[in-house]
PDB file of C-alpha atoms in Angstrom:
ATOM      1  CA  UNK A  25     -23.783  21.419  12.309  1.00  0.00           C
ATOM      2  CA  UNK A  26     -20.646  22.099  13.176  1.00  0.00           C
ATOM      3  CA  UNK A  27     -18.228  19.963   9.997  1.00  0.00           C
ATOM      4  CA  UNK A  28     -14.420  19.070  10.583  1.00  0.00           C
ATOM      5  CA  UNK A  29     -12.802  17.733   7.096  1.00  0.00           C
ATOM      6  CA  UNK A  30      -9.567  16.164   7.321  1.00  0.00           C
ATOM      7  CA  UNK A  31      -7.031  16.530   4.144  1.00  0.00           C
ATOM      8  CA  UNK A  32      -8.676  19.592   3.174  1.00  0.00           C
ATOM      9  CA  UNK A  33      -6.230  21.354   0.907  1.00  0.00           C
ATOM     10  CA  UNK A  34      -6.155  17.749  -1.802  1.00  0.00           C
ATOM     11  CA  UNK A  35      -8.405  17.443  -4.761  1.00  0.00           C
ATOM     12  CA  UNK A  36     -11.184  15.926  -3.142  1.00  0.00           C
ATOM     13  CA  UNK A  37     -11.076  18.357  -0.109  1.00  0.00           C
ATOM     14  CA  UNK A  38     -11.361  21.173  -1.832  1.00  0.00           C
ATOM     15  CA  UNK A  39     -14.484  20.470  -3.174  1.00  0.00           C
ATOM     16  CA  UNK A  40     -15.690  19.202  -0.369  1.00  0.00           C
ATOM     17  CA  UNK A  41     -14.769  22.978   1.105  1.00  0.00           C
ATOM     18  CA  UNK A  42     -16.565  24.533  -1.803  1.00  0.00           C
ATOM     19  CA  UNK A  43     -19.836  22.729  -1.148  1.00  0.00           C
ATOM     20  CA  UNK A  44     -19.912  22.715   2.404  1.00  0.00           C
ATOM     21  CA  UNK A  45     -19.481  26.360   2.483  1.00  0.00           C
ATOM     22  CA  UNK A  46     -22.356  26.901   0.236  1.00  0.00           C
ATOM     23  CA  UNK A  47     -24.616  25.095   2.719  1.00  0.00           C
ATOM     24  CA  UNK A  48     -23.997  27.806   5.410  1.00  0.00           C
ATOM     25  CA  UNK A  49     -22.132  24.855   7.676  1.00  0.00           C
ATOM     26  CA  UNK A  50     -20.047  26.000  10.145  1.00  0.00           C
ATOM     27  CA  UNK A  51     -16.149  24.408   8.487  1.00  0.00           C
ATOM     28  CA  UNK A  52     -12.982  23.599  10.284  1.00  0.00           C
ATOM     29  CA  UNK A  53     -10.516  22.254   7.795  1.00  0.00           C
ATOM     30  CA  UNK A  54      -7.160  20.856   8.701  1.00  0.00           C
ATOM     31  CA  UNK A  55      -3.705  21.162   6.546  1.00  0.00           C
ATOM     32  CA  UNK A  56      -0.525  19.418   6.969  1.00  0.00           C
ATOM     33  CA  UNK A  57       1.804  19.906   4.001  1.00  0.00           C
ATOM     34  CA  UNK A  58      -0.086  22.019   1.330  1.00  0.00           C
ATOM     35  CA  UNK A  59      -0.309  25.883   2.244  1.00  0.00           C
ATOM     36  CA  UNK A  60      -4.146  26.583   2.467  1.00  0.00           C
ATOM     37  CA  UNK A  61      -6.079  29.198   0.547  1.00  0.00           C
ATOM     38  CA  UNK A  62      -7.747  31.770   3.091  1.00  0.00           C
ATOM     39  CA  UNK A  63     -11.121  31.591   3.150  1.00  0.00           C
ATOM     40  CA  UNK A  64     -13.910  34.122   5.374  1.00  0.00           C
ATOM     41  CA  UNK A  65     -15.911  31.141   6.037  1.00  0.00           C
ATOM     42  CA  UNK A  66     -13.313  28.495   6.786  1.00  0.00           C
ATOM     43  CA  UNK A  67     -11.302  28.195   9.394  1.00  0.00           C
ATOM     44  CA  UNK A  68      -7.778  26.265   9.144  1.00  0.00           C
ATOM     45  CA  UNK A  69      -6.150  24.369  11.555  1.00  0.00           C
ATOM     46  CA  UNK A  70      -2.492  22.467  11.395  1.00  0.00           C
ATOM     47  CA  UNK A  71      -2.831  18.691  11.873  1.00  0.00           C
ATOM     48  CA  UNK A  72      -0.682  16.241  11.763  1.00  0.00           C
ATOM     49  CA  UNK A  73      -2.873  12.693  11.568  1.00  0.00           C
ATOM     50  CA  UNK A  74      -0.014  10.381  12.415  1.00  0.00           C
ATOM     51  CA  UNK A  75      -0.035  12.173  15.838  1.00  0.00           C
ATOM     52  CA  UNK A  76      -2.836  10.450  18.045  1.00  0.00           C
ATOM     53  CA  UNK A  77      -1.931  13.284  20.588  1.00  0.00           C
ATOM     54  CA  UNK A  78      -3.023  16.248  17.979  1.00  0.00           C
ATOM     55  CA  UNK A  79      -5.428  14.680  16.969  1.00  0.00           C
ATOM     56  CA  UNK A  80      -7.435  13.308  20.081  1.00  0.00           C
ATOM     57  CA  UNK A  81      -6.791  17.237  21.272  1.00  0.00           C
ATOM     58  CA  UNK A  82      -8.481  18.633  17.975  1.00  0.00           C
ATOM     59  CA  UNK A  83     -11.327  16.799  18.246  1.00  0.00           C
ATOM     60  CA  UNK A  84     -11.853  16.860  22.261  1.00  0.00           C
ATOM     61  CA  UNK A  85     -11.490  20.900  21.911  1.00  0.00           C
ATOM     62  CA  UNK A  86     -13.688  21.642  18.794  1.00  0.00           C
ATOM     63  CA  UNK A  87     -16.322  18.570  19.313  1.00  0.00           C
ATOM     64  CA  UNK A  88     -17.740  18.649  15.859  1.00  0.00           C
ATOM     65  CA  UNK A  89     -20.644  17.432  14.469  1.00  0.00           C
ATOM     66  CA  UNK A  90     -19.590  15.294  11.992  1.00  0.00           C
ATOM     67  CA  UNK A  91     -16.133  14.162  10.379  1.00  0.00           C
ATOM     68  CA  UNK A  92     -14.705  13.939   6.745  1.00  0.00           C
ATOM     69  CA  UNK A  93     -11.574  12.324   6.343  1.00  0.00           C
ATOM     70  CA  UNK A  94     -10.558  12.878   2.829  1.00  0.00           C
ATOM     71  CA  UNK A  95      -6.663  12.490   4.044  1.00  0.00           C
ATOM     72  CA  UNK A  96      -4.673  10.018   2.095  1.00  0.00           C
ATOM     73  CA  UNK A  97      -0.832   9.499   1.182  1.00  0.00           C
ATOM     74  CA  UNK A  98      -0.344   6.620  -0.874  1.00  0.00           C
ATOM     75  CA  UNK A  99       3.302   5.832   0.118  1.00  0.00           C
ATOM     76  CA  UNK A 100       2.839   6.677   4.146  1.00  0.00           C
ATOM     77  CA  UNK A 101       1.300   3.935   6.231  1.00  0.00           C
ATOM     78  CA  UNK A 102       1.123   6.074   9.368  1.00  0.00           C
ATOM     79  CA  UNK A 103      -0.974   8.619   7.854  1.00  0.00           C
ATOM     80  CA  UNK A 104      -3.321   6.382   5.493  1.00  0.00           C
ATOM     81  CA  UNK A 105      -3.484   3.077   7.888  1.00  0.00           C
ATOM     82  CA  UNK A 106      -3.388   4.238  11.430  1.00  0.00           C
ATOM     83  CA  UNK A 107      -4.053   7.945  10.965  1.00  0.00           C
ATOM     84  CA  UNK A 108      -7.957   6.776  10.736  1.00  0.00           C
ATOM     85  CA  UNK A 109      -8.065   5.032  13.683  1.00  0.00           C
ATOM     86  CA  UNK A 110      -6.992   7.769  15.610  1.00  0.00           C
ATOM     87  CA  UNK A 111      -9.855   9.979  14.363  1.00  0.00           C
ATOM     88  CA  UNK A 112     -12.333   7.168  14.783  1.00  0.00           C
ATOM     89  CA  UNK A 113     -10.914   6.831  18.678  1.00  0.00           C
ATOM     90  CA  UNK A 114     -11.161  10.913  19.649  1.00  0.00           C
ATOM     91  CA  UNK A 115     -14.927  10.589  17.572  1.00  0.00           C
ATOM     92  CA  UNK A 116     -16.111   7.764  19.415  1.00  0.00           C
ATOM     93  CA  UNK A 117     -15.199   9.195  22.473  1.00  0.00           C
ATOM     94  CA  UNK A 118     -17.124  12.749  21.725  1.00  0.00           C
ATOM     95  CA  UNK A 119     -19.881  11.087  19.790  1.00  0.00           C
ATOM     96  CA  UNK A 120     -18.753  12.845  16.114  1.00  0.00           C
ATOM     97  CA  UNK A 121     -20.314  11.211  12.909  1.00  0.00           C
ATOM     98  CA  UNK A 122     -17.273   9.910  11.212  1.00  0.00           C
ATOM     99  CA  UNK A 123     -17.275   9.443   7.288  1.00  0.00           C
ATOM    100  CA  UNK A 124     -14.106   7.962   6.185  1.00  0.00           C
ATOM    101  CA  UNK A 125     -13.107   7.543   2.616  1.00  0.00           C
ATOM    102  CA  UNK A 126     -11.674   4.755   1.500  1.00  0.00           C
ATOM    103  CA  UNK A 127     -10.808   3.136  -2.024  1.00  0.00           C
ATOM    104  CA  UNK A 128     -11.346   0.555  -4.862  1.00  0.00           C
ATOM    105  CA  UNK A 129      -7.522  -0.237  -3.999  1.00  0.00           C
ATOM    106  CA  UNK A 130      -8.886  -2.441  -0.843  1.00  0.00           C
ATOM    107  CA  UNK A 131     -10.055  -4.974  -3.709  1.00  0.00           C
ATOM    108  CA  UNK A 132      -7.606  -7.680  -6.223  1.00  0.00           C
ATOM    109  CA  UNK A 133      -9.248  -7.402  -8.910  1.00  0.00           C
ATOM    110  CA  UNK A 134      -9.792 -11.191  -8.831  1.00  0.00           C
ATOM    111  CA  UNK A 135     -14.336 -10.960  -8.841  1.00  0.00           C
ATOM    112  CA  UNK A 136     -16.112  -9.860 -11.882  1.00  0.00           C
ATOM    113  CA  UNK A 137     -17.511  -6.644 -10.129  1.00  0.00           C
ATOM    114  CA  UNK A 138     -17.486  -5.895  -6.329  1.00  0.00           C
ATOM    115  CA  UNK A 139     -20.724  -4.259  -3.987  1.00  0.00           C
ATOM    116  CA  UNK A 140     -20.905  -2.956  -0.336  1.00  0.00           C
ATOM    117  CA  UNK A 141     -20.685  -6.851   0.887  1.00  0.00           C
ATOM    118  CA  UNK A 142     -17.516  -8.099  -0.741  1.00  0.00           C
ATOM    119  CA  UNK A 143     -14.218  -8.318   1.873  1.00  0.00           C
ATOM    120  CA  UNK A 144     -10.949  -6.468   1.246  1.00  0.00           C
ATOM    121  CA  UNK A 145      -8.445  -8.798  -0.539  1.00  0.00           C
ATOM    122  CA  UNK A 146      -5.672  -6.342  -1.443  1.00  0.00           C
ATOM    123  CA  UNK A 147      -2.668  -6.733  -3.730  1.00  0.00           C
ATOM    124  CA  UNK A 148      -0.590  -3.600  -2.722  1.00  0.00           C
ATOM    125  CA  UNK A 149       0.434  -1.740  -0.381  1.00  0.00           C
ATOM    126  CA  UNK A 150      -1.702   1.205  -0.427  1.00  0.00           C
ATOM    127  CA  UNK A 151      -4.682  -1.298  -0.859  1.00  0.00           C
ATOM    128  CA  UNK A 152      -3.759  -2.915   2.333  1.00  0.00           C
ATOM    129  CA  UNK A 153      -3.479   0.173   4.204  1.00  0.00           C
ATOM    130  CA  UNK A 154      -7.217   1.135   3.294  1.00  0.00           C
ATOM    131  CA  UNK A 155      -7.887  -1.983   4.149  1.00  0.00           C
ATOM    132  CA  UNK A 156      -6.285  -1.585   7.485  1.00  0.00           C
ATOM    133  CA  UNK A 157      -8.157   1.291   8.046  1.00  0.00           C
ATOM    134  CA  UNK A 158     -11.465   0.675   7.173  1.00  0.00           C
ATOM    135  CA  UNK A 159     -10.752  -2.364  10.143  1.00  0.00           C
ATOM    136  CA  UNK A 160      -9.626  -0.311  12.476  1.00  0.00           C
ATOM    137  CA  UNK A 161     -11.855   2.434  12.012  1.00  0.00           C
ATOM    138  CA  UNK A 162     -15.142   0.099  11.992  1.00  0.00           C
ATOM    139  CA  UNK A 163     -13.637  -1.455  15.370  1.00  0.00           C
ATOM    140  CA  UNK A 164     -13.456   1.648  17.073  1.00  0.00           C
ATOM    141  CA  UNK A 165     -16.403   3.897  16.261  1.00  0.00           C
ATOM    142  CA  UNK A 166     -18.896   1.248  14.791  1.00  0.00           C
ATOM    143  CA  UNK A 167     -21.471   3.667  13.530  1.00  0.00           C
ATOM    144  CA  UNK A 168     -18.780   5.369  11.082  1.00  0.00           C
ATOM    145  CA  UNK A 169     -19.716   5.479   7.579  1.00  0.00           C
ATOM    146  CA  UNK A 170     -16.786   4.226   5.539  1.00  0.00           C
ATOM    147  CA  UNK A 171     -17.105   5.229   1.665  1.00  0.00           C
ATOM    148  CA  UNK A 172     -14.935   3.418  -1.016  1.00  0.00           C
ATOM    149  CA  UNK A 173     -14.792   5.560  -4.435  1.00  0.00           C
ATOM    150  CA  UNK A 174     -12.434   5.383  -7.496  1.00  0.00           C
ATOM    151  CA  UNK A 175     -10.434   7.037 -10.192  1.00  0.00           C
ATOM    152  CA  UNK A 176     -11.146  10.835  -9.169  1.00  0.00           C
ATOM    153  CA  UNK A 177     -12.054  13.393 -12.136  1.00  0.00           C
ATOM    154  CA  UNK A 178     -12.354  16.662 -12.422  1.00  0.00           C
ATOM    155  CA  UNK A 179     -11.209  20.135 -12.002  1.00  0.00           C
ATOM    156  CA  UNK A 180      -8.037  19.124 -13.413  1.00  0.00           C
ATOM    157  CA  UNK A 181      -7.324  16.125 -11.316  1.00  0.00           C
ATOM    158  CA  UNK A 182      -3.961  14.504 -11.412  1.00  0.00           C
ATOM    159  CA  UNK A 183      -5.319  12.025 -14.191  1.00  0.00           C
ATOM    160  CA  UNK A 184      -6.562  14.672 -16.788  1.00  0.00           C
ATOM    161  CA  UNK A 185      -3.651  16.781 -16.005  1.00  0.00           C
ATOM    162  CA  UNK A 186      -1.537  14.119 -17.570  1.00  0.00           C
ATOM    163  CA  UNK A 187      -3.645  12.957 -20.358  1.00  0.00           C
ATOM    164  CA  UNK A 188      -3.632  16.501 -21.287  1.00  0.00           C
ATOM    165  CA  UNK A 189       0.621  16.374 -20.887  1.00  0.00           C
ATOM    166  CA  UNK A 190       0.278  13.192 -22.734  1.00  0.00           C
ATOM    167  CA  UNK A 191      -1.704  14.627 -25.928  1.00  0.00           C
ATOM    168  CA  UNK A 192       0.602  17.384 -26.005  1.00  0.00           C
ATOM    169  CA  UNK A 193       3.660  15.851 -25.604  1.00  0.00           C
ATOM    170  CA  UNK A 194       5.106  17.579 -22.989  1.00  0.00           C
ATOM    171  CA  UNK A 195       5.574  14.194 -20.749  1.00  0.00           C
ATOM    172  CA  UNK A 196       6.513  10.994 -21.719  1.00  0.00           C
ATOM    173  CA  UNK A 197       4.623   7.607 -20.228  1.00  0.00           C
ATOM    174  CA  UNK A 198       1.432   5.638 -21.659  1.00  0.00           C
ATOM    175  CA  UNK A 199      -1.850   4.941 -20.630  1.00  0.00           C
ATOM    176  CA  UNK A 200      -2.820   1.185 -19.643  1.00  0.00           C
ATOM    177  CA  UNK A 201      -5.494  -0.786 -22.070  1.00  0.00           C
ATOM    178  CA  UNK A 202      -6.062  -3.406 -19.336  1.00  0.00           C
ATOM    179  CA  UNK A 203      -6.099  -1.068 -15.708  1.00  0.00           C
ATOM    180  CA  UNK A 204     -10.314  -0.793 -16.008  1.00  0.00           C
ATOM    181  CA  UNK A 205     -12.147   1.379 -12.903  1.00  0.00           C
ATOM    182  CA  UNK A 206     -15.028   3.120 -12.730  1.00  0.00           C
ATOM    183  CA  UNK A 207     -14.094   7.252 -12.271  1.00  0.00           C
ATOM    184  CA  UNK A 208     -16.319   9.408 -10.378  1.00  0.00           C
ATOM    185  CA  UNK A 209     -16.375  13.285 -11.050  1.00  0.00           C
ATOM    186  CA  UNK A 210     -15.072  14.774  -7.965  1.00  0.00           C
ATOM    187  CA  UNK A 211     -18.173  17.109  -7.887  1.00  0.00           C
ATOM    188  CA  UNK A 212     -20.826  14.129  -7.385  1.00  0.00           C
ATOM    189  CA  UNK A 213     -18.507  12.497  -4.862  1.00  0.00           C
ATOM    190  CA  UNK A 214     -18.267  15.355  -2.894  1.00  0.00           C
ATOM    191  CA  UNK A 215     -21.983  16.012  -2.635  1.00  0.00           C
ATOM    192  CA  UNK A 216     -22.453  12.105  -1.982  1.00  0.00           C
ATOM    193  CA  UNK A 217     -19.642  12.566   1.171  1.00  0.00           C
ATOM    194  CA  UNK A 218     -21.978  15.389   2.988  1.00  0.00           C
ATOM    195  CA  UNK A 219     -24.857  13.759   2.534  1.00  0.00           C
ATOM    196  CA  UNK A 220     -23.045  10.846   4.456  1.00  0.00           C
ATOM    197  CA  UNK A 221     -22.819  13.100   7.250  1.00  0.00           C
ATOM    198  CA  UNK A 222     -26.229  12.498   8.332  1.00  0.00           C
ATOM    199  CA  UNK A 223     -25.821   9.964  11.196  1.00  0.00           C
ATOM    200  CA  UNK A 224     -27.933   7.883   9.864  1.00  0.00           C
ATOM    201  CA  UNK A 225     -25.835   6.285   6.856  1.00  0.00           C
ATOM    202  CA  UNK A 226     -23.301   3.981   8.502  1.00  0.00           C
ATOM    203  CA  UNK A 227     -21.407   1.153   7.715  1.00  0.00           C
ATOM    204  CA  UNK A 228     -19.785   0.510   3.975  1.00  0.00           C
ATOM    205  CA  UNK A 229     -20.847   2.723   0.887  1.00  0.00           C
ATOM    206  CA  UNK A 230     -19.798   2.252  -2.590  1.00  0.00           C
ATOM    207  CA  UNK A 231     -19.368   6.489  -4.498  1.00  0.00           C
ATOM    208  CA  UNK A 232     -17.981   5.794  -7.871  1.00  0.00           C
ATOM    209  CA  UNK A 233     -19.246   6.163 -11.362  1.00  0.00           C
ATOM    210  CA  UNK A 234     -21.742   3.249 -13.627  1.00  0.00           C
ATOM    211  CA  UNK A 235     -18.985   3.047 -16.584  1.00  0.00           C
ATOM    212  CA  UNK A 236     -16.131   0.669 -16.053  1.00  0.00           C
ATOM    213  CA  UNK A 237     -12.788   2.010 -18.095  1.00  0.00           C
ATOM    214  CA  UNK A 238      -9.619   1.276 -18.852  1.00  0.00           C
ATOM    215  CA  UNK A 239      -7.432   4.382 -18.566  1.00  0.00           C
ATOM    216  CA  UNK A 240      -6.819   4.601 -21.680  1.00  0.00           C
ATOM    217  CA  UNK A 241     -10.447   4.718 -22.699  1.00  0.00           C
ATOM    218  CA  UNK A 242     -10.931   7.082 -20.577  1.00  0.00           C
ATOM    219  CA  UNK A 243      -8.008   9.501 -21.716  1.00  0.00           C
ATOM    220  CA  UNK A 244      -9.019   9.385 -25.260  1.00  0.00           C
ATOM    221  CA  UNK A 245     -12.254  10.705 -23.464  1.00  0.00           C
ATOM    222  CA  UNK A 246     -10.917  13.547 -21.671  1.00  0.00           C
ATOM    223  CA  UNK A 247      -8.981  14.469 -24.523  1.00  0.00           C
ATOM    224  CA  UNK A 248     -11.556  14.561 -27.007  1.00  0.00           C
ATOM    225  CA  UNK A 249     -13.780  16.853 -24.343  1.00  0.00           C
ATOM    226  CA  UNK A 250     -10.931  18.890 -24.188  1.00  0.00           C
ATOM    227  CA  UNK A 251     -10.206  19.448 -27.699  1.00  0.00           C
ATOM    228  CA  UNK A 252      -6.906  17.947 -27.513  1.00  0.00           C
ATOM    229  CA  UNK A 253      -5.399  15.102 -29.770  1.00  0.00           C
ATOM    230  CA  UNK A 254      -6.638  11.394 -29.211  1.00  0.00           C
ATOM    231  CA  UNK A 255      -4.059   9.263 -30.395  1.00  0.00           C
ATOM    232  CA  UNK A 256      -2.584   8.462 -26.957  1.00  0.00           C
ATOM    233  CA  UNK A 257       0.737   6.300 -26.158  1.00  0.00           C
ATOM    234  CA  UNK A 258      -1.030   2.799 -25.094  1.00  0.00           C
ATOM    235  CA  UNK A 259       0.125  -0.074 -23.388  1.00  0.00           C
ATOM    236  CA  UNK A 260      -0.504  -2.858 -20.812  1.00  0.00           C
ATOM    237  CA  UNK A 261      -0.278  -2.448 -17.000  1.00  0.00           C
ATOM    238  CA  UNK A 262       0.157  -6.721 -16.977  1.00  0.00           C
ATOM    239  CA  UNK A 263       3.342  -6.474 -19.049  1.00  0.00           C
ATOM    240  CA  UNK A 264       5.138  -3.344 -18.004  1.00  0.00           C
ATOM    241  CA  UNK A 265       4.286  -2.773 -14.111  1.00  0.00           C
ATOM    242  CA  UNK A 266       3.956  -1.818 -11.789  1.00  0.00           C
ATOM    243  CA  UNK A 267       2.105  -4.953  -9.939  1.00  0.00           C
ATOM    244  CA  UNK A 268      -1.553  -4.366  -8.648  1.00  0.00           C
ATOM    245  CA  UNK A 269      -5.586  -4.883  -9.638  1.00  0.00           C
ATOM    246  CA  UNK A 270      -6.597  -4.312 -13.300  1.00  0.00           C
ATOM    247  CA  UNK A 271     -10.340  -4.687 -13.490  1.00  0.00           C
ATOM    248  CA  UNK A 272     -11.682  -2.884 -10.552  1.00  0.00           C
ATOM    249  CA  UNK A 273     -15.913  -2.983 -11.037  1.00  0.00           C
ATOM    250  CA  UNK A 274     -16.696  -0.931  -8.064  1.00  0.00           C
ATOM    251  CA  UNK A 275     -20.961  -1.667  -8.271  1.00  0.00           C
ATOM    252  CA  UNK A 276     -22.626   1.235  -5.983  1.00  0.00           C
ATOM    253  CA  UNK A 277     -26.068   0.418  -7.080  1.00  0.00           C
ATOM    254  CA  UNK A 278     -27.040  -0.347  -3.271  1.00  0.00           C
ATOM    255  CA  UNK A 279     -25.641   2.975  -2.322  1.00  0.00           C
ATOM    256  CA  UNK A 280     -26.682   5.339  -4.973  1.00  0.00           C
ATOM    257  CA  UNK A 281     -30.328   3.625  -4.152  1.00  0.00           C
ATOM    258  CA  UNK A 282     -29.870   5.764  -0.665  1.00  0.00           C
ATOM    259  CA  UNK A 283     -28.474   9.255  -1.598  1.00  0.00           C
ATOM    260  CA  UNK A 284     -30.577  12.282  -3.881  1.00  0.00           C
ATOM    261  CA  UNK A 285     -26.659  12.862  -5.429  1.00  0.00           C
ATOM    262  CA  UNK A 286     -26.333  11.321  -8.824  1.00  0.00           C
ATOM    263  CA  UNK A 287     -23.011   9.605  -9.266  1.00  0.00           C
ATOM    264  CA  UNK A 288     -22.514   9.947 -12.806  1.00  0.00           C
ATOM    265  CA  UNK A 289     -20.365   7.945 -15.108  1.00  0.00           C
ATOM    266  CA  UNK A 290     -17.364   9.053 -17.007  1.00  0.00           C
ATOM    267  CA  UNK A 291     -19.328   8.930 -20.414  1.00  0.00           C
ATOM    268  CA  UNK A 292     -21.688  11.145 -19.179  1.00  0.00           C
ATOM    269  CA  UNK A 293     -19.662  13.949 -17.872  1.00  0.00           C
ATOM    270  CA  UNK A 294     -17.234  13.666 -20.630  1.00  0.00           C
ATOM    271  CA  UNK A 295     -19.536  14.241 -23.391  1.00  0.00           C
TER     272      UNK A 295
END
C-alpha cells in the first residue's frame, strides 16, 4: 500500500516513519516548518495543510492508499480545524483511507471517564478545533477513522524533556497535582495508527494508556526511570492557570478490544 502521513517531521510522525518503513510500505511524508531528515526509503514532500489547493493537488497526483494525519498546531486554527477537512475532501474524492488523529482536548473534563460514544464538549480553544475537525472530517469522508489519544511519551517527548529540566533545575515552572490524563507511549500509539489503516476500522477510536495521572505523578515517574531527582516543584492547574479540563479519563477499552497493539499504561513503561 502506498501510505501518505501528514506532520511527519513531529514526535508522533516520526515514529510513525520509523515503523512504517520497517513494514516495507511504500512512504510519502509531508513537512511544512521542520527541516526533514533524509531517508532512502521515504520520500518528502512540502505541504502546506491550510492550503486546500496543495493539498487537493497532493493527493489527486500521488492517490495513496491510506492517510495519517498526525499534523497539529495548537495555537493555529487553519491548520488544526480546517486543515483536516481539506484532506478528508481530496480522500473522499480518490477513495484514500483517512486516519485522523485527534485528542482528549475535544472533552471538559466534566464526566467521570469518557469512551468512543461520548460527544465533544470542549473548554479551549485547541479542544474546539479538534472538535471542529473531527466534524468536518466525519462529514466529508464518512468512512475515516478518527483516533483521539493523550499525553504523548517517549523518545524524549516535550513532557519528559521538561521533567528532566525540572529535576535538574535548569527551567523554572511546576507540575500540576490536579491536570490527570492517561499518557500513551508514542511507540504503542504509533503501531495502533497503522493498524487503523486497514479500511476496515472507521469511525471514533480511543489510543491512550489504562493509568489515569496527574502530571505530576507522572513526572516523579519519569524521573525516577531516569535516575534523576523526584522531588518536583508541585502545584494546582485550578489555582494558577491556565483555564482548561483537569481529569481527562480517556477509556479505550472498546478500541484496544479491536487492535493486536497493546496500549500500555504509563506505570508499565515507566518501571
Amino acid at each position: 500500500m502506498t501510505l501518505l502521513i501528514v506532520g511527519a517531521t513531529g514526535h508522533l510522525g516520526s515514529q510513525l516513519l520509523t515503523q512504517a518503513t520497517r513494514t516495507g510500505r511504500t512512504v510519502t511524508a509531508t513537512h511544512h516548518r521542520r527541516t526533514p531528515t533524509h531517508h532512502p526509503h521515504i520520500h518528502w514532500t512540502p505541504l502546506d495543510l491550510r492550503s486546500p489547493h496543495q493539498v487537493h493537488t497532493l493527493i489527486t497526483t500521488l492517490r495513496p492508499t491510506a492517510i495519517i494525519n498526525a499534523a497539529s498546531r495548537p495555537h493555529d486554527w487553519p491548520t488544526t480545524a480546517q486543515g483536516p477537512g481539506h484532506l478528508a475532501r481530496a480522500a473522499a474524492t480518490t477513495g484514500a483511507h483517512l486516519v485522523h488523529v485527534s485528542s482528549d482536548a475535544v472533552f471538559s473534563g466534566h464526566a467521570p471517564s469518557y469512551d468512543e460514544t461520548a460527544h465533544p464538549d470542549p473548554l479551549t480553544p485547541y479542544g474546539a478545533a479538534k472538535a471542529a475537525a473531527e466534524t468536518v472530517v466525519t462529514a466529508l469522508h464518512p468512512t475515516t477513522a478518527i483516533a483521539r489519544t493523550s499525553l504523548i511519551l517517549g523518545d524524549d517527548s516535550p513532557h519528559e524533556h521538561r521533567v528532566r529540566d525540572l529535576a535538574n533545575g535548569t527551567t523554572t515552572g511546576a507540575l500540576f497535582t490536579d491536570d490527570l490524563r492517561c499518557p500513551v507511549h508514542v511507540h504503542d500509539l504509533a503501531a495502533a495508527l497503522l493498524e487503523l489503516t486497514d479500511p476496515a476500522h472507521t469511525g471514533i477510536h480511543h489510543l491512550a494508556g489504562p493509568h489515569a495521572l496527574s502530571r505530576h505523578e507522572l513526572g516523579v515517574l519519569i524521573a525516577r526511570h531516569r535516575g534523576l531527582p523526584t522531588t518536583l516543584p508541585r502545584t494546582r492547574r485550578a489555582e494558577v492557570g491556565p483555564p482548561g479540563p483537569l481529569e481527562i479519563r480517556l477509556d479505550s477499552t472498546r478500541t484496544q478490544r479491536r487492535l493486536t497493539t497493546t496500549l500500555r499504561g504509563a506505570r508499565d513503561f515507566l518501571t
